[in-house]
mmCIF file of C-alpha atoms in Angstrom:
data_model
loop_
_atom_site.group_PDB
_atom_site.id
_atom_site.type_symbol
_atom_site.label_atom_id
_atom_site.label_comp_id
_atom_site.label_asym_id
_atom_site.label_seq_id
_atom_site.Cartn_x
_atom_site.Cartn_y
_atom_site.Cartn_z
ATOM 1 C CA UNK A 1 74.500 208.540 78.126
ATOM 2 C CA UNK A 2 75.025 208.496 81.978
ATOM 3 C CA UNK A 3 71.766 207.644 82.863
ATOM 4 C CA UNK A 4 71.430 204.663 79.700
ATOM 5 C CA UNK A 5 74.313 202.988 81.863
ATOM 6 C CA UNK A 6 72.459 203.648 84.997
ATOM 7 C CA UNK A 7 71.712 200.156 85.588
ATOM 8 C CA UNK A 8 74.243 197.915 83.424
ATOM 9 C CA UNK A 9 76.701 197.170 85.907
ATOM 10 C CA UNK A 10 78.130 194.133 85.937
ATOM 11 C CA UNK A 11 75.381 192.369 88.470
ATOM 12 C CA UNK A 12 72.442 193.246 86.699
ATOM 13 C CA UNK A 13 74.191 191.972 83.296
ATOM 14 C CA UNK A 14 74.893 188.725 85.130
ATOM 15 C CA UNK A 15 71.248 188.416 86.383
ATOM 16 C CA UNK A 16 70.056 188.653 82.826
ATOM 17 C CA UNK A 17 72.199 186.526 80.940
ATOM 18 C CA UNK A 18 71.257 183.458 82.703
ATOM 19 C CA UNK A 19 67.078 184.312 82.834
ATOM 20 C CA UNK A 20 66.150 183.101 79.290
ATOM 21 C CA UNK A 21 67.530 179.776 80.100
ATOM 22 C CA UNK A 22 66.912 179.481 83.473
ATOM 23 C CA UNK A 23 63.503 179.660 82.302
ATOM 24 C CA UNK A 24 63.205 177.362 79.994
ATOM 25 C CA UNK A 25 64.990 175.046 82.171
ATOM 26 C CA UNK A 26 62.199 175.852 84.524
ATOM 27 C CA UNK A 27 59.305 175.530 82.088
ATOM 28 C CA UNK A 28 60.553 171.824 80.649
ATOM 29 C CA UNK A 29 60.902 170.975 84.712
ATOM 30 C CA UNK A 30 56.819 171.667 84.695
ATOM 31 C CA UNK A 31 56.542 169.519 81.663
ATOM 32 C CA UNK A 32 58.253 166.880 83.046
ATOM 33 C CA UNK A 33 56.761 166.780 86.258
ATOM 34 C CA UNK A 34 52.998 166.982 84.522
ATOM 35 C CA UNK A 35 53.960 164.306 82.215
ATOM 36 C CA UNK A 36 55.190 161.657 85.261
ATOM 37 C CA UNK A 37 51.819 163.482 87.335
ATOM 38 C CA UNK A 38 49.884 161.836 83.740
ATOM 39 C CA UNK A 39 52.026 158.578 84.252
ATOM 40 C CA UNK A 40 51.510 157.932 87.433
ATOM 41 C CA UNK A 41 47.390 158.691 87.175
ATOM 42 C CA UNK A 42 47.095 156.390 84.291
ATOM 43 C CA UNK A 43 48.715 153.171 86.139
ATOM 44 C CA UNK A 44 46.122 153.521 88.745
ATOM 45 C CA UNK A 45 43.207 153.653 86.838
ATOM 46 C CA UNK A 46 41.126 150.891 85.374
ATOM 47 C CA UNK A 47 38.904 153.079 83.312
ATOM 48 C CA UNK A 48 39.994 152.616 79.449
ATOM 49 C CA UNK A 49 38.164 155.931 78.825
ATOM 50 C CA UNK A 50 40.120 158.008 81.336
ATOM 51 C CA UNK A 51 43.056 156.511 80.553
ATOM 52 C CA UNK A 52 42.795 157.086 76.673
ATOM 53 C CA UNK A 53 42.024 160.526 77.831
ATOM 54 C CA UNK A 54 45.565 160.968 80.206
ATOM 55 C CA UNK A 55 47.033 159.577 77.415
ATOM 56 C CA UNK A 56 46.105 162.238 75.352
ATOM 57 C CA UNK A 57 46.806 165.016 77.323
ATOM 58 C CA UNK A 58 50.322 163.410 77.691
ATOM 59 C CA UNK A 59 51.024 163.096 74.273
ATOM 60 C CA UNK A 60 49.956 166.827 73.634
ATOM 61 C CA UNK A 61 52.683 168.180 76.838
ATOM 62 C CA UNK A 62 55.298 165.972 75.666
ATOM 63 C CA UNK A 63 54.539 167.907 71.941
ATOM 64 C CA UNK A 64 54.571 171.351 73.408
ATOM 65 C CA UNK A 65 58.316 169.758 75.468
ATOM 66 C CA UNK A 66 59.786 168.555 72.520
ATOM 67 C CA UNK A 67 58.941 171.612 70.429
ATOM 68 C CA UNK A 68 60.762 173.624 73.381
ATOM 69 C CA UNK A 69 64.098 171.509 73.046
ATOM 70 C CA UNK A 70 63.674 171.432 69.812
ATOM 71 C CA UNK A 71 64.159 175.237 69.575
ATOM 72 C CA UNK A 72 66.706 174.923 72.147
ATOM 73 C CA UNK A 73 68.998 173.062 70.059
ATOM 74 C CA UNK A 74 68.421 175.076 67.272
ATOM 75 C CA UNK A 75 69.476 178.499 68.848
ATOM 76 C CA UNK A 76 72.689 176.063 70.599
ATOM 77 C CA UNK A 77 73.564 174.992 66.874
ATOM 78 C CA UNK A 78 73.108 178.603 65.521
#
């Protein structure tokens, strides 16, 4: 039993509560910077090929983002 509580003191409790969300937090930051990375790329070109292309790629990251918050909420509502 002695060594099961070995290493649940309080820190290490307090460094794991906070990981799961710290990384999500972390992983829609990505998003969010790749998506205004996408933005940014597509005002500067003139190419309607690339463009439809960045467009594409930023409509499938803001997917995967909203499917993240989307199960964020859920497990906030739960």
């Amino acid at each position: 039993m002695l060594s099961l509580d070995l290493f649940a003191t309080r820190f290490e409790k307090e460094l794991h509560e906070g990981a799961v969300d710290k990384l999500e937090q972390r992983l829609i930051d990505n998003l969010n910077a790749e998506m205004q990375d996408l933005l940014q790329r597509a005002r500067e070109t003139k190419d309607t090929k690339h463009k439809k292309s960045l467009q594409n790629q930023f409509e499938k990251i803001k997917a995967k983002r909203d499917e993240i918050l989307k199960l964020i909420l859920q497990k906030l509502l739960s």
